[in-house]
PDB file of C-alpha atoms in Angstrom:
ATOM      1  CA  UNK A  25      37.723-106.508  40.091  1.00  0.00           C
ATOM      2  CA  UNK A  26      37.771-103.293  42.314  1.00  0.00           C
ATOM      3  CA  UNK A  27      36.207-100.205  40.673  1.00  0.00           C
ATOM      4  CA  UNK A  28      38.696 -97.425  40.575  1.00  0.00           C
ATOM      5  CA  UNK A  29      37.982 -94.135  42.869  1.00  0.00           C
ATOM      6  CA  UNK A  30      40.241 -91.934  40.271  1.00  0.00           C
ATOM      7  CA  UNK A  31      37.708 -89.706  38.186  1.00  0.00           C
ATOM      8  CA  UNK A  32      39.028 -87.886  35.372  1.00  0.00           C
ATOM      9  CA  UNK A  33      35.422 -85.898  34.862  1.00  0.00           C
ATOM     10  CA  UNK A  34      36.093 -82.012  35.448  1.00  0.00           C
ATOM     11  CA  UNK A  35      40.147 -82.373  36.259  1.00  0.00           C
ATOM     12  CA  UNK A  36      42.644 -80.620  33.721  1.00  0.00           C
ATOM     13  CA  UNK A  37      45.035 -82.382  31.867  1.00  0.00           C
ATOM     14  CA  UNK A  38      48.672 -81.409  30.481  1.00  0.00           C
ATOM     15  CA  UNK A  39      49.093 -83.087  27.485  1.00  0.00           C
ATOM     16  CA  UNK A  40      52.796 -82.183  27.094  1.00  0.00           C
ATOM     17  CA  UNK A  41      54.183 -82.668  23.521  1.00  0.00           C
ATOM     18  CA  UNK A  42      54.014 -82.846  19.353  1.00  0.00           C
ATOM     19  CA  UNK A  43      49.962 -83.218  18.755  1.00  0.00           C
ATOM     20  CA  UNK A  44      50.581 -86.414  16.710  1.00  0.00           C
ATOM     21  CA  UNK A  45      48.276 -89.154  16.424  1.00  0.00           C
ATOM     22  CA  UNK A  46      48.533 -90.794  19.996  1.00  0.00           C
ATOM     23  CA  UNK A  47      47.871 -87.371  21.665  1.00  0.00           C
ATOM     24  CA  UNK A  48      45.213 -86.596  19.252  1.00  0.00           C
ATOM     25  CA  UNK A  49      43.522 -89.749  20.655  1.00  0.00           C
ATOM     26  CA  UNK A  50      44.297 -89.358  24.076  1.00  0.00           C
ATOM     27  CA  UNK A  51      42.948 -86.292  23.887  1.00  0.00           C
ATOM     28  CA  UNK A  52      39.752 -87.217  22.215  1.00  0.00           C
ATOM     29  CA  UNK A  53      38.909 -90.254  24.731  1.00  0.00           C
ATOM     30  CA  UNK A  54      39.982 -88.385  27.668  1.00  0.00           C
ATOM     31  CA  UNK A  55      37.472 -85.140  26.548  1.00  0.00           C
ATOM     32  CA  UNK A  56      34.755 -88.101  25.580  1.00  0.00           C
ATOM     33  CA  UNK A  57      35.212 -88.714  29.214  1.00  0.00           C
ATOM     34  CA  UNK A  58      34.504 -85.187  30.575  1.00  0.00           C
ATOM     35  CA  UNK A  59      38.218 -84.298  31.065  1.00  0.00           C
ATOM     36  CA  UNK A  60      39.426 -80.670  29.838  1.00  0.00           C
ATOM     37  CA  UNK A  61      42.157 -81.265  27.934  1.00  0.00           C
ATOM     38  CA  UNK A  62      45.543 -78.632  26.844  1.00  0.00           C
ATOM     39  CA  UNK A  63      47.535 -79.647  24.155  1.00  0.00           C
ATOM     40  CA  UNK A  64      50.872 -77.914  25.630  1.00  0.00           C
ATOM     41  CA  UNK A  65      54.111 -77.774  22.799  1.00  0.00           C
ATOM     42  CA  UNK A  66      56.201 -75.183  20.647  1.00  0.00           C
ATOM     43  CA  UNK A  67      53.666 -75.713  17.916  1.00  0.00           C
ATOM     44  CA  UNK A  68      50.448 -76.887  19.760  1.00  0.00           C
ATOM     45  CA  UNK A  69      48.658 -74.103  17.830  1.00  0.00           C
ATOM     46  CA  UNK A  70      48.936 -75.415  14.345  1.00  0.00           C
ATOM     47  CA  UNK A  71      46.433 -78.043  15.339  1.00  0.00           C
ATOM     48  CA  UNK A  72      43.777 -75.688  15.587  1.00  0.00           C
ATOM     49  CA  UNK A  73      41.239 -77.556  12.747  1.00  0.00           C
ATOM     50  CA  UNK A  74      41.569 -80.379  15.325  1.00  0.00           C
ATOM     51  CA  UNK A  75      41.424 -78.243  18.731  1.00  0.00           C
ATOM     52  CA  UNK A  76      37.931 -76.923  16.962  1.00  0.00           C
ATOM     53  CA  UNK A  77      36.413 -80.662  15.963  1.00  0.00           C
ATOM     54  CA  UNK A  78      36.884 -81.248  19.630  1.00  0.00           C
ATOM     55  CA  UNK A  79      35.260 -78.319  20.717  1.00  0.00           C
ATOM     56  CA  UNK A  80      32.425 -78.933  18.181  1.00  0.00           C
ATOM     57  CA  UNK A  81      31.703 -82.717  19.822  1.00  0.00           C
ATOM     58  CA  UNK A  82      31.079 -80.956  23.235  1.00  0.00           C
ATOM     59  CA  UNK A  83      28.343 -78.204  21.725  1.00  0.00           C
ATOM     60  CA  UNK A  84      26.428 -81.581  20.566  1.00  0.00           C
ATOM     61  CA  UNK A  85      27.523 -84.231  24.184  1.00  0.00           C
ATOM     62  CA  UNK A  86      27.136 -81.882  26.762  1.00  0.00           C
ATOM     63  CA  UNK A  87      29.219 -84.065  28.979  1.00  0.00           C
ATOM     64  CA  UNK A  88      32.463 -83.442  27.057  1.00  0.00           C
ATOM     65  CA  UNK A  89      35.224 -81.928  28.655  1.00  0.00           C
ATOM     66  CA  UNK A  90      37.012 -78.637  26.548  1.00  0.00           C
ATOM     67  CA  UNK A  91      40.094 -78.551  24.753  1.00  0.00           C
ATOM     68  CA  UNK A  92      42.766 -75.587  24.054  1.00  0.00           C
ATOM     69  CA  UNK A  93      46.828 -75.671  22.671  1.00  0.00           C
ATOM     70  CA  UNK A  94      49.006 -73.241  24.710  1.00  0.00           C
ATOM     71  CA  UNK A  95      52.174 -72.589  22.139  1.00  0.00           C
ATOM     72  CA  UNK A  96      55.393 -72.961  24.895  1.00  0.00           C
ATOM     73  CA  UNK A  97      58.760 -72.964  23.768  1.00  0.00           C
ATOM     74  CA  UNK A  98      60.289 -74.148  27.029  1.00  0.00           C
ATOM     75  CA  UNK A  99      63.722 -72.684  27.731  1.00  0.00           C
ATOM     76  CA  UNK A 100      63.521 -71.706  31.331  1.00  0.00           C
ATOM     77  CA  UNK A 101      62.154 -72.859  34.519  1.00  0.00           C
ATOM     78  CA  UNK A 102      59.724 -69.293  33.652  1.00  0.00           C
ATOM     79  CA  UNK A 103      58.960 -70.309  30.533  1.00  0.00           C
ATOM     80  CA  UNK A 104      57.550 -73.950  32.303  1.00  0.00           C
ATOM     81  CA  UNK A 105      56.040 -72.085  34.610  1.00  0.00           C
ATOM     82  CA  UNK A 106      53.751 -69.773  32.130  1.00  0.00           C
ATOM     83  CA  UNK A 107      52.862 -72.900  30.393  1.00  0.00           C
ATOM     84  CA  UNK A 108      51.132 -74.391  33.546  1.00  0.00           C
ATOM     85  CA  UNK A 109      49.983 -70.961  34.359  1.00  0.00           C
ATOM     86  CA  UNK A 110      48.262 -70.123  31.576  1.00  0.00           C
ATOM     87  CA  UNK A 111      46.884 -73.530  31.380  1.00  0.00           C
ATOM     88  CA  UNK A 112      45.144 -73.151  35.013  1.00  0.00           C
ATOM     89  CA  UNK A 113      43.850 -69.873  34.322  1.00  0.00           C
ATOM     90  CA  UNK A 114      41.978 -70.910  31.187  1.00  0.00           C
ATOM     91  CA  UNK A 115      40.729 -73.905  32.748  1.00  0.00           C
ATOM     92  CA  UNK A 116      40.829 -72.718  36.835  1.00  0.00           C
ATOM     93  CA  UNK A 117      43.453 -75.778  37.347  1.00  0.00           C
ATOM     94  CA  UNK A 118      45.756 -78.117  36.149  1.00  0.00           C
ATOM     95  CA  UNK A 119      45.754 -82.182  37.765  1.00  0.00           C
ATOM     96  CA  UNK A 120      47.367 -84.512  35.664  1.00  0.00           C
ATOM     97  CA  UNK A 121      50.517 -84.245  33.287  1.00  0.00           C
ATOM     98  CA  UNK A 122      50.743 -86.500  30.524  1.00  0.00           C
ATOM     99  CA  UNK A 123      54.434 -86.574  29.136  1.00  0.00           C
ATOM    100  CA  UNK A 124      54.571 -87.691  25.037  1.00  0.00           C
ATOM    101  CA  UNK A 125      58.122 -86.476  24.591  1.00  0.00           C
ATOM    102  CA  UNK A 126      58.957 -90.240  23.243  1.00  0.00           C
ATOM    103  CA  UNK A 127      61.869 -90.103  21.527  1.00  0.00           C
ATOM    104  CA  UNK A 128      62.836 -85.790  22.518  1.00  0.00           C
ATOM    105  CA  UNK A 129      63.407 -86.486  26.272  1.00  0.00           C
ATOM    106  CA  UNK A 130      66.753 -85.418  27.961  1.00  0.00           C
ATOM    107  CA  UNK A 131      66.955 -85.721  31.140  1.00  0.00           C
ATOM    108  CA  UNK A 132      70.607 -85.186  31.815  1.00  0.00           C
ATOM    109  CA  UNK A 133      70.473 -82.051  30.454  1.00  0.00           C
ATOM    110  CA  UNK A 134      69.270 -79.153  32.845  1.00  0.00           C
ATOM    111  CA  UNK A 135      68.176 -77.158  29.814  1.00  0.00           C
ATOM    112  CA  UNK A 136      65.544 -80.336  28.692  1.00  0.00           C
ATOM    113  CA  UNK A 137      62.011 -79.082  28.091  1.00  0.00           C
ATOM    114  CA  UNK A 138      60.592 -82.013  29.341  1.00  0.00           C
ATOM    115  CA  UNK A 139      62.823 -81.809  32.403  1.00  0.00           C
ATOM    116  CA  UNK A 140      61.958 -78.241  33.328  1.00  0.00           C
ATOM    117  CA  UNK A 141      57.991 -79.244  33.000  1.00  0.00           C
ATOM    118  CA  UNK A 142      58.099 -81.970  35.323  1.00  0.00           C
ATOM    119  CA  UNK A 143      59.736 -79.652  37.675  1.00  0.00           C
ATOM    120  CA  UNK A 144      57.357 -76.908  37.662  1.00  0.00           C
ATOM    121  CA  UNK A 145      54.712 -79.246  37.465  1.00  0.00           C
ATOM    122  CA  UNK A 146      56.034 -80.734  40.694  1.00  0.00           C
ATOM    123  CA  UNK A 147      56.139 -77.294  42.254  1.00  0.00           C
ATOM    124  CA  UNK A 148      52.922 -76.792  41.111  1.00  0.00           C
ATOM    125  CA  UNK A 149      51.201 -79.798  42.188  1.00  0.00           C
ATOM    126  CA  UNK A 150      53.400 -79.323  45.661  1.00  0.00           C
ATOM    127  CA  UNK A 151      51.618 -75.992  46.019  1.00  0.00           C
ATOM    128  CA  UNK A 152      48.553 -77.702  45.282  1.00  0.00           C
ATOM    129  CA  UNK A 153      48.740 -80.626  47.874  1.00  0.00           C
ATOM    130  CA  UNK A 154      47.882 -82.699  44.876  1.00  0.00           C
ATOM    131  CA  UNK A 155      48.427 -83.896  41.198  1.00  0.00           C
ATOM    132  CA  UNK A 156      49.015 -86.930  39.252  1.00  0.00           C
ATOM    133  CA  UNK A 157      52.184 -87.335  36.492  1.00  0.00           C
ATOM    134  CA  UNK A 158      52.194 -89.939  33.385  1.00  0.00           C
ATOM    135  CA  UNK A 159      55.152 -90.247  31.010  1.00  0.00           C
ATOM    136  CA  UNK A 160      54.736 -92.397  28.145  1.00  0.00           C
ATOM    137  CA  UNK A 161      57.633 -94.173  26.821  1.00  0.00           C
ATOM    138  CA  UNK A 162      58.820 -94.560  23.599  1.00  0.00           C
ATOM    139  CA  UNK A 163      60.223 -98.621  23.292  1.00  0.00           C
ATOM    140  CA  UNK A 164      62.653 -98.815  20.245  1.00  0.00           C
ATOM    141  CA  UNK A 165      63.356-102.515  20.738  1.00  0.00           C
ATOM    142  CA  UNK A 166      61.153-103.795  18.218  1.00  0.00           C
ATOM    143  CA  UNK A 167      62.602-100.913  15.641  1.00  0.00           C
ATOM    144  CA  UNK A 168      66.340-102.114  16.180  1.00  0.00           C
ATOM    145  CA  UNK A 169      66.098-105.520  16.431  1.00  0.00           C
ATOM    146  CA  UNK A 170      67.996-106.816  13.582  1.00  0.00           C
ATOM    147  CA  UNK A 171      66.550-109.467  11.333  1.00  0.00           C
ATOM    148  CA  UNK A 172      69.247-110.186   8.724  1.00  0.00           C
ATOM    149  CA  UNK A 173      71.175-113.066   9.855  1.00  0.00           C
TER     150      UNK A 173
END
């Protein structure tokens, strides 16, 4: 098999959603691997005993990448916009957006958080000449399948 020439080392990544479990492990692997890491939601903030645990694993592996929550309440194409902002200025860029909206995602609506972050992360990435975009998806089928016969 082909080694892969995508290096997540020293690139920012958008972790865009709740801080559950998943993202909390995403995060960790992906800072393990020398990526910096924001945790970007309304309530990113009240993860802050795990934000610091992170931050505590790079002071003893030097290689670790750094972590930080940006609080966004995303209403407006601005307020997606600030998010990514203030993300690149604490970390001088952003390069990948991960997506973890699962089961939150409208995208009919023009008003949908996640929809107004992809766009301004397109824009962004556009101004950029380069960026990457993951969504994760939420699969249900397993939840509704109906065993009583």
């Amino acid at each position: 098999m082909a080694e892969s020439t995508f290096k997540i080392r020293e690139r920012t990544i958008i972790l865009y959603g709740p801080v559950n479990s998943i993202f909390q492990s995403l995060g960790a692997i992906l800072l393990e691997q020398g990526a910096d890491v924001a945790f970007l939601y309304k309530d990113a903030s009240r993860s802050h005993r795990f934000i610091s645990s992170l931050m505590d694993m790079r002071q003893v592996h030097g290689h670790y990448g750094r972590a930080a929550t940006v609080d966004c309440d995303i209403q407006s194409p601005a307020d997606a916009k600030d998010a990514i902002s203030r993300t690149a200025e604490l970390f001088g860029s952003a390069d990948i957006y991960i997506d973890g909206c699962f089961q939150t995602r409208d995208l009919t609506s023009n008003n949908d958080p996640t929809k107004l972050m992809a766009q301004e992360c397109v824009e962004f990435f556009l101004g950029r000449g380069k960026g990457r975009f993951i969504y994760f998806q939420h699969d249900d089928s397993i939840c509704t399948h109906n065993t009583s016969k």
